[in-house]
Coordinates of C-alpha atoms and ligand atoms in Angstrom, one line a residue:
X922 CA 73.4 120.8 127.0
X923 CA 70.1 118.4 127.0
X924 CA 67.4 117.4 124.5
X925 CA 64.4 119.4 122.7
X926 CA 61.5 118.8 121.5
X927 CA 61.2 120.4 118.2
X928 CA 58.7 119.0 115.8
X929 CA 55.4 116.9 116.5
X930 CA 52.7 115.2 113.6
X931 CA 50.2 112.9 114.3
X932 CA 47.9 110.2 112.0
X933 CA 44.5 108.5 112.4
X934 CA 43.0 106.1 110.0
X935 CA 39.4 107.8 108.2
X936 CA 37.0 105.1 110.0
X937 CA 35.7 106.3 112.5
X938 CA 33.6 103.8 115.0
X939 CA 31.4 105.1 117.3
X940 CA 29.7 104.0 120.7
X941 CA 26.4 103.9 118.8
X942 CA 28.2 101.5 115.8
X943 CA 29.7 99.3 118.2
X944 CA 26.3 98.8 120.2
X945 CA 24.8 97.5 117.2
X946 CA 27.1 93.8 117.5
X947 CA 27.5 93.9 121.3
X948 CA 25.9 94.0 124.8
X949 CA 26.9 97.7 125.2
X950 CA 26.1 101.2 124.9
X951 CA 27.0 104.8 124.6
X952 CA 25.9 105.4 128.0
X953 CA 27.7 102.7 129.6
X954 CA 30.8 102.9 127.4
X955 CA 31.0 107.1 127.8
X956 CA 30.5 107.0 131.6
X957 CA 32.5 103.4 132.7
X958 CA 35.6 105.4 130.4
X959 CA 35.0 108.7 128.9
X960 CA 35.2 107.2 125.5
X961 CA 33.1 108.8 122.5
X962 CA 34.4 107.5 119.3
X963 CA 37.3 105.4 118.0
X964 CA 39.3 105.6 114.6
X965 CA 40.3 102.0 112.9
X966 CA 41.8 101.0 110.2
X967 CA 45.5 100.6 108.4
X968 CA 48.5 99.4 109.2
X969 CA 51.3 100.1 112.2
X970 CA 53.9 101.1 109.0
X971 CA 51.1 103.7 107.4
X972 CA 50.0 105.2 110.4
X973 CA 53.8 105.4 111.6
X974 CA 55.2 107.1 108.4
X975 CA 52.2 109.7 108.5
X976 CA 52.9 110.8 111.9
X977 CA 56.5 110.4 111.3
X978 CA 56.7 112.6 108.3
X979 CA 54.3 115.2 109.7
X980 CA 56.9 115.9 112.5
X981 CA 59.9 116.0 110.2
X982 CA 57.8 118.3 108.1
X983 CA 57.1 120.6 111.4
X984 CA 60.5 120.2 112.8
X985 CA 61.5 121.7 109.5
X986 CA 64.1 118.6 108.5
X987 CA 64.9 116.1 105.7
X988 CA 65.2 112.6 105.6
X989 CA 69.5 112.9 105.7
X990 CA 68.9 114.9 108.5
X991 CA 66.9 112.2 111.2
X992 CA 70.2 110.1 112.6
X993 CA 68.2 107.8 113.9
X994 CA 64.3 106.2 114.0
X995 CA 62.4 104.4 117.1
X996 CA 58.8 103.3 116.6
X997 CA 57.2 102.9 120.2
X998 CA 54.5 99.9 119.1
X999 CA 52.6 97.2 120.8
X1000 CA 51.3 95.9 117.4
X1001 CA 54.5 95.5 115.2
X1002 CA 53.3 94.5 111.6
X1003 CA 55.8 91.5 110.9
X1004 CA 57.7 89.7 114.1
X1005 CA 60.2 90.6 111.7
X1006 CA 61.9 93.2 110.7
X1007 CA 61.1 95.8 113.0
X1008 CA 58.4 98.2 111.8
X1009 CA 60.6 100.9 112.4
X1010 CA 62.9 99.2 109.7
X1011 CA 59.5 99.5 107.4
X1012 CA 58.8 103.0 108.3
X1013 CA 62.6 104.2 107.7
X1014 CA 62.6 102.8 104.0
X1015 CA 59.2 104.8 103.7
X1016 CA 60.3 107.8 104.8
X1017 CA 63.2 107.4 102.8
X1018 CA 65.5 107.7 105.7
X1019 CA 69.6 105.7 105.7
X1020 CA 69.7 105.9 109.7
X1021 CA 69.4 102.9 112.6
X1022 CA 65.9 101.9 113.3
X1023 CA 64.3 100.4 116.6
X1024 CA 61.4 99.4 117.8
X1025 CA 60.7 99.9 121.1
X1026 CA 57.4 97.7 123.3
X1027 CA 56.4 98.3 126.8
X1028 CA 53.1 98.5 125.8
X1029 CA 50.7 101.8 126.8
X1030 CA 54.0 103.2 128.6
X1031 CA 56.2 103.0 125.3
X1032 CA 56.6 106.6 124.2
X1033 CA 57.5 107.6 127.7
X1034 CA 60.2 104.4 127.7
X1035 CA 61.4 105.3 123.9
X1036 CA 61.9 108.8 125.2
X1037 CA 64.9 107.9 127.6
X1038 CA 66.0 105.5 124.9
X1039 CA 66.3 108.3 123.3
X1040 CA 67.7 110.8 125.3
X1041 CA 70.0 107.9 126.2
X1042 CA 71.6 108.2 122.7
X1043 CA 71.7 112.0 122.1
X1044 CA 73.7 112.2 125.3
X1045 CA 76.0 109.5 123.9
X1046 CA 76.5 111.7 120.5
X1047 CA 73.3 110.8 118.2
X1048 CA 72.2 114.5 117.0
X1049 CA 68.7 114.0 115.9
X1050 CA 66.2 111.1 116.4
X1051 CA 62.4 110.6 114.7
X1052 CA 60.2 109.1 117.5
X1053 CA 57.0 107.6 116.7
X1054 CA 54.1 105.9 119.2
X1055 CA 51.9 103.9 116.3
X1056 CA 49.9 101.2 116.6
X1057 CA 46.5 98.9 115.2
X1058 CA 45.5 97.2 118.3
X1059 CA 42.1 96.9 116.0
X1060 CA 43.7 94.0 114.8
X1061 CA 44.2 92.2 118.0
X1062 CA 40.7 93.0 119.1
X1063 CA 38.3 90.3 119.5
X1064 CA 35.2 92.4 118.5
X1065 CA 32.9 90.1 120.3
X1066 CA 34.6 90.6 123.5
X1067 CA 33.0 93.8 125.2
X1068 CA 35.6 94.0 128.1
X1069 CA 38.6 95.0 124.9
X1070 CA 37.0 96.1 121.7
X1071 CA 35.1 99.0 123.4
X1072 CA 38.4 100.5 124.4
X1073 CA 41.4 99.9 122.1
X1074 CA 42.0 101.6 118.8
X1075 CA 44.4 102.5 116.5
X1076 CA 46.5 105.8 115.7
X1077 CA 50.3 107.2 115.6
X1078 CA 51.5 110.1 117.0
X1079 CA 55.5 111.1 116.5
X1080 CA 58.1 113.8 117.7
X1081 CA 61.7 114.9 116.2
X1082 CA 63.8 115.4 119.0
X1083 CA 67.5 116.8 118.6
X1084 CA 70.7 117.9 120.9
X1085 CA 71.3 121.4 122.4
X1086 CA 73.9 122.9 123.1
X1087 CA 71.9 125.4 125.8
X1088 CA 68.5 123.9 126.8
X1089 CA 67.2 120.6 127.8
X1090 CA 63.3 120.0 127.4
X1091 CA 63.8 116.6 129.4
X1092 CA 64.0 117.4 133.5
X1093 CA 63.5 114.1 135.1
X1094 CA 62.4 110.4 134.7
X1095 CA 61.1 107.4 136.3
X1096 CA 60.5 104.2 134.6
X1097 CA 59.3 100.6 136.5
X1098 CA 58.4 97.4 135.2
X1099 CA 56.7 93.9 136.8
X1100 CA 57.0 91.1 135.0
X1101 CA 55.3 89.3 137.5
X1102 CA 51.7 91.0 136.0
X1103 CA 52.0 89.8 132.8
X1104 CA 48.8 88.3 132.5
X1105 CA 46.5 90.7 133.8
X1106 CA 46.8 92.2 130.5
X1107 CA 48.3 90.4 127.6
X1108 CA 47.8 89.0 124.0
X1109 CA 49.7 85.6 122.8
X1110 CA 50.9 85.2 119.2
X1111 CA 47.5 84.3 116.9
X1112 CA 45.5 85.6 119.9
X1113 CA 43.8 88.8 121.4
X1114 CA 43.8 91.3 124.0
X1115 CA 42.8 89.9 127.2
X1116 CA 42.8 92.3 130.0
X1117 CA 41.7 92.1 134.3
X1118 CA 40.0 95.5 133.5
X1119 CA 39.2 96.0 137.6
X1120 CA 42.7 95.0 138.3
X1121 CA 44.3 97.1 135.8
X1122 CA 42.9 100.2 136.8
X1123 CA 43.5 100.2 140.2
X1124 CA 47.1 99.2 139.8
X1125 CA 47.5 102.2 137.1
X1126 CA 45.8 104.8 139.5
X1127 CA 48.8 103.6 142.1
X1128 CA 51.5 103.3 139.7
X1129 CA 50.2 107.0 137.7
X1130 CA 50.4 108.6 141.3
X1131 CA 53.8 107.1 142.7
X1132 CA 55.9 107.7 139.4
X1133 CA 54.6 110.7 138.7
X1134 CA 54.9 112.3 142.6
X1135 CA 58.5 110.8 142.0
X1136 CA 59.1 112.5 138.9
X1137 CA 58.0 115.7 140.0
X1138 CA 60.3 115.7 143.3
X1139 CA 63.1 114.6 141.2
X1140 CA 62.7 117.5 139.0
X1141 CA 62.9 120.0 141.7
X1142 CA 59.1 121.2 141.9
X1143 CA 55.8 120.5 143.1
X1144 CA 52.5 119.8 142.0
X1145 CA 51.7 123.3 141.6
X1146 CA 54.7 123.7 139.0
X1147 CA 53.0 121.3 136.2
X1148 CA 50.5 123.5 133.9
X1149 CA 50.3 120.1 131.6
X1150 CA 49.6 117.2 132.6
X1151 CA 49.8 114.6 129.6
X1152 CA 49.0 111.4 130.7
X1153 CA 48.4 108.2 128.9
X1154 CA 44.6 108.0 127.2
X1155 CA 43.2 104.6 128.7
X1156 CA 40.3 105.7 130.8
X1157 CA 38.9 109.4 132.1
X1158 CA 37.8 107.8 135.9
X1159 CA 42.1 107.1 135.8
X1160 CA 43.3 110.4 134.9
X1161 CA 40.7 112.1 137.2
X1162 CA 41.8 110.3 140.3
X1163 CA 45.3 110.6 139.6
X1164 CA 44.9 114.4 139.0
X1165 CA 42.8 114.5 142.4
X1166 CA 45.3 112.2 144.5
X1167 CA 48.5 114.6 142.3
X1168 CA 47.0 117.6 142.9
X1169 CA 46.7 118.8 139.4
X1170 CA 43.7 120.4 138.4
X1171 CA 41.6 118.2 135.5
X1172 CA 42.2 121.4 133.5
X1173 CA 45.4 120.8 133.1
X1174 CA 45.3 117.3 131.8
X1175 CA 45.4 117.1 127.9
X1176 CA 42.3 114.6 127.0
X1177 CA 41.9 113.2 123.8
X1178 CA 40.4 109.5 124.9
X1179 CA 36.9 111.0 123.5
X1180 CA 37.8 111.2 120.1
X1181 CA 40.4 108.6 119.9
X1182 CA 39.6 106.2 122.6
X1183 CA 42.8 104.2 123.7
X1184 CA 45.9 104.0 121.4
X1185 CA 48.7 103.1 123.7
X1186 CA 51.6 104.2 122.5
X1187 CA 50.6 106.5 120.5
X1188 CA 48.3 107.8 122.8
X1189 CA 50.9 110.5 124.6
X1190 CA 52.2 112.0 121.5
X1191 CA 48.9 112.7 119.9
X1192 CA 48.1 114.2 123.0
X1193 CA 50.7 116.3 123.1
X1194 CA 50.4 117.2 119.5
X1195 CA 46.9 118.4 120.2
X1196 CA 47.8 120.2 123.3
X1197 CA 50.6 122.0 121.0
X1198 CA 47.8 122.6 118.2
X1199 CA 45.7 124.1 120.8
X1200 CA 48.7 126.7 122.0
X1201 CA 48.8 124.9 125.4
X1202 CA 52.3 124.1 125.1
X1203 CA 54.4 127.4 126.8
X1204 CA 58.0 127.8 126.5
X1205 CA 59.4 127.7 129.8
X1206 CA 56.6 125.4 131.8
X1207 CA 56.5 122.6 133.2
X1208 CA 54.6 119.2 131.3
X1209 CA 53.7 115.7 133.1
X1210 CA 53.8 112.5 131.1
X1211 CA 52.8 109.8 132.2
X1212 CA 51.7 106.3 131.2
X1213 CA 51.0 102.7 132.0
X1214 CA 50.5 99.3 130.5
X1215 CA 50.5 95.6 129.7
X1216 CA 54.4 94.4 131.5
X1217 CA 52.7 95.8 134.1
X1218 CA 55.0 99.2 132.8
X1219 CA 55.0 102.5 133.9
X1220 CA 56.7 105.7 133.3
X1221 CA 56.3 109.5 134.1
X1222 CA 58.8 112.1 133.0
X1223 CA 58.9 116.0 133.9
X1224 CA 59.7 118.4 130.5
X1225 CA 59.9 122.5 130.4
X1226 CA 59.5 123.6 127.4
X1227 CA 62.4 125.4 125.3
X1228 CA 60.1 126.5 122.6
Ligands
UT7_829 O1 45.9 101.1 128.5 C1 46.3 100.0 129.2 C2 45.6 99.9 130.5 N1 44.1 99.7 130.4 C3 43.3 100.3 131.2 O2 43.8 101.2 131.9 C4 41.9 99.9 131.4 C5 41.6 99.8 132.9 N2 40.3 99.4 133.2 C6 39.2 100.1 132.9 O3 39.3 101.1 132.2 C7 37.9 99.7 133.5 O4 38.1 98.7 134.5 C8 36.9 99.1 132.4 C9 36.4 100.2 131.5 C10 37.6 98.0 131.6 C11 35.7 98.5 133.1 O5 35.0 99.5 133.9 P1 34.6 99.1 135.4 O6 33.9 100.3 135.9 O7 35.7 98.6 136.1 O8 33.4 98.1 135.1 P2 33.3 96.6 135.7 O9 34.3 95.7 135.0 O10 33.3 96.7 137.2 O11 31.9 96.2 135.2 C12 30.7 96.8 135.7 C13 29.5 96.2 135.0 C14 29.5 94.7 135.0 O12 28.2 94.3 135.1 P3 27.5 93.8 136.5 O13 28.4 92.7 137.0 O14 27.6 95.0 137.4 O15 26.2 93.4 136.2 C15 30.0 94.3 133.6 O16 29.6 93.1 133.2 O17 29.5 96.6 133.6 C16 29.5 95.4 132.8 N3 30.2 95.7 131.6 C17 29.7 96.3 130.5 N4 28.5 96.8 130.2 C18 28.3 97.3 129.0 C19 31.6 95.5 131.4 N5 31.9 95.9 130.2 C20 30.8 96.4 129.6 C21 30.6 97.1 128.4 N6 29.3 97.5 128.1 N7 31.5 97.2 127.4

C-alpha cells in the first residue's frame, strides 16, 4: 500500500514581464539578469485563491475526479491572501469542495513539506487529497529593489494524490529546518522580500546536495537511478552545481525558471506538470525533488512513478 500521483494542472497569470520590461525602471539588464540566474521572463498578476483554484481544478480535471471526491485540500503558499482564513479555506469554497482545508508555509520548500503532510494523512485513512503550491510574491516585491523583483514571481501548480492498495509513488523523504536563518531571507507584515542573495545560495547549494544525497540513499539507489531531477526553480548556477556535485546529468533536471522565473511553492509542481506534458515522466523511474527556502527549509524526496 503507499501513495500516487494521479492528476497534475498548473496556472499562470496572462502578464507576462520580461528582462527587457523590467530594465526599463531599474539598474539591470537582460544580460545580467539571464546569466547571474537563468531567468528570461516572469508572469504577474492575480491573486493566491485564483491562481490556486486554476491549478487546483486542472488536476482534479486530469485526475478524472469531482469535487465529493477530493477528501481533503492543502495549499502550499508563502503569500496567503487574508492572515485569515486560510487560502486553502478560499480555494475549497471555489472549487466547490465540503473537505478539511490547510495551508501549509515553509516557504520555496512547501510543496515538498505539504507532500509528507500529505502522505502523513493518507497513511492515517484520508483517501484522496488536492495539493496545490500557489502564490503572488509580486505583491511582496518592492519593484525598486533589484536584488528581489528580478527574481520572484507568481504562479500555482497542483497535484491529486490518492491511496493504493498496490503501489506507492512516494520512496523516501528528508525534510530540515533552521530557524536560526530567519533573516537572511524574510518579509515582515506590511513589508517586502528581503533576501542575503550571496548567502542564500551557498547555503541552498549545501542544503540541495546533503538532503538530496540523503534521500537518494534512503531510497535504496544511487545517483545513477534518478532520470528526473525536479528541483526547486530559484536560480540555474544552483541547480547546475547541485546536479555536478549529485551527479545527475543537467539533462535530467526539469527547468522552467526561464519562462516562469521563481515561484516558490509553486515552482516544483509546475515543473513537474511540464515534465509530465513533455512525456518525461516514465512509469517505473525514479524522480528527485528537491527545494529550499526562507526558514532556512529544505526538503528532497525520491518518487517512482506508478503511472
Ligand atoms: O527561492 C528561495 C531562495 N532564493 C535563492 O535561491 C536566490 C539565491 N541567490 C541568487 O540567486 C544570487 O545570489 C542572486 C541572483 C540573488 C545574485 O547573484 P550573484 O551572482 O550572487 O550576484 P552578486 O550579489 O554577487 O552581485 C554581483 C554584482 C554586484 O555588483 P558589483 O559589486 O560586482 O559591482 C551587484 O551589485 O551584480 C550587481 N547586481 C546586479 N546587477 C544588475 C546585483 N543584482 C543585480 C541586478 N542587475 N538585478
Amino acid at each position: 500500500m503507499g501513495t500516487r500521483f494521479v492528476g497534475w494542472g498548473m496556472a499562470v497569470p496572462d502578464k507576462i514581464v520580461t528582462n527587457d520590461d523590467l530594465s526599463k525602471t531599474l539598474e539591470t539588464s537582460d544580460e545580467w539578469i539571464s546569466e547571474r540566474t537563468g531567468i528570461r521572463q516572469r508572469h504577474i498578476g492575480g491573486t493566491t485563491t485564483e491562481l490556486g483554484t486554476l491549478a487546483g481544478r486542472r488536476a482534479m480535471e486530469d485526475a478524472n475526479v469531482k469535487p465529493e471526491d477530493i477528501d481533503f485540500v492543502i495549499l502550499a503558499t508563502t503569500t496567503p491572501d487574508r492572515m485569515a482564513p486560510s487560502t486553502a479555506a478560499l480555494i475549497q469554497a471555489e472549487l466547490g469542495l465540503t473537505c478539511p482545508a490547510l495551508d501549509v508555509n515553509a516557504a520555496c520548500a512547501g510543496f515538498p513539506y505539504a507532500v509528507r503532510v500529505a502522505q502523513g494523512l493518507i497513511e492515517t485513512g484520508t483517501k484522496r487529497i488536492l495539493l496545490i503550491g500557489a502564490e503572488t510574491l509580486s505583491r511582496w516585491v518592492d519593484w525598486t529593489d533589484r536584488n528581489v523583483a528580478v527574481l520572484l514571481a507568481d504562479g500555482a501548480g497542483a497535484t491529486v494524490m490518492e491511496y493504493s492498495e498496490t503501489e506507492n509513488d512516494i520512496r523516501s523523504f528528508v525534510l530540515g529546518a533552521s530557524g536560526v536563518d530567519a533573516d537572511l531571507l524574510t518579509c515582515d507584515h506590511g513589508s517586502y522580500f528581503f533576501m542575503d542573495g550571496k548567502e542564500v545560495f551557498r547555503r541552498a547549494v549545501r542544503v540541495v546536495v546533503d538532503s538530496a544525497s540523503e534521500a537518494i540513499q534512503k531510497a535504496g539507489i544511487t545517483p545513477a537511478d534518478i532520470s528526473l531531477m525536479i528541483p526547486h526553480q530559484a536560480n540555474i548556477r544552483i541547480i547546475q552545481a547541485a546536479s555536478e556535485r549529485l551527479g545527475i546529468p543537467m539533462e535530467n533536471a526539469v527547468i522552467t525558471l526561464d519562462r516562469y522565473g521563481n515561484t516558490s511553492s509553486a515552482s516544483i509542481p509546475m515543473a513537474f506538470w511540464h515534465a509530465r506534458d513533455e512525456g518525461r515522466v516514465k512509469k517505473g523511474e525514479y524522480a528527485l525533488m528537491t527545494g529550499f527556502g526562507a526558514g532556512m527549509t529544505w526538503a528532497s524526496s525520491v518518487l517512482k512513478w506508478s503511472m
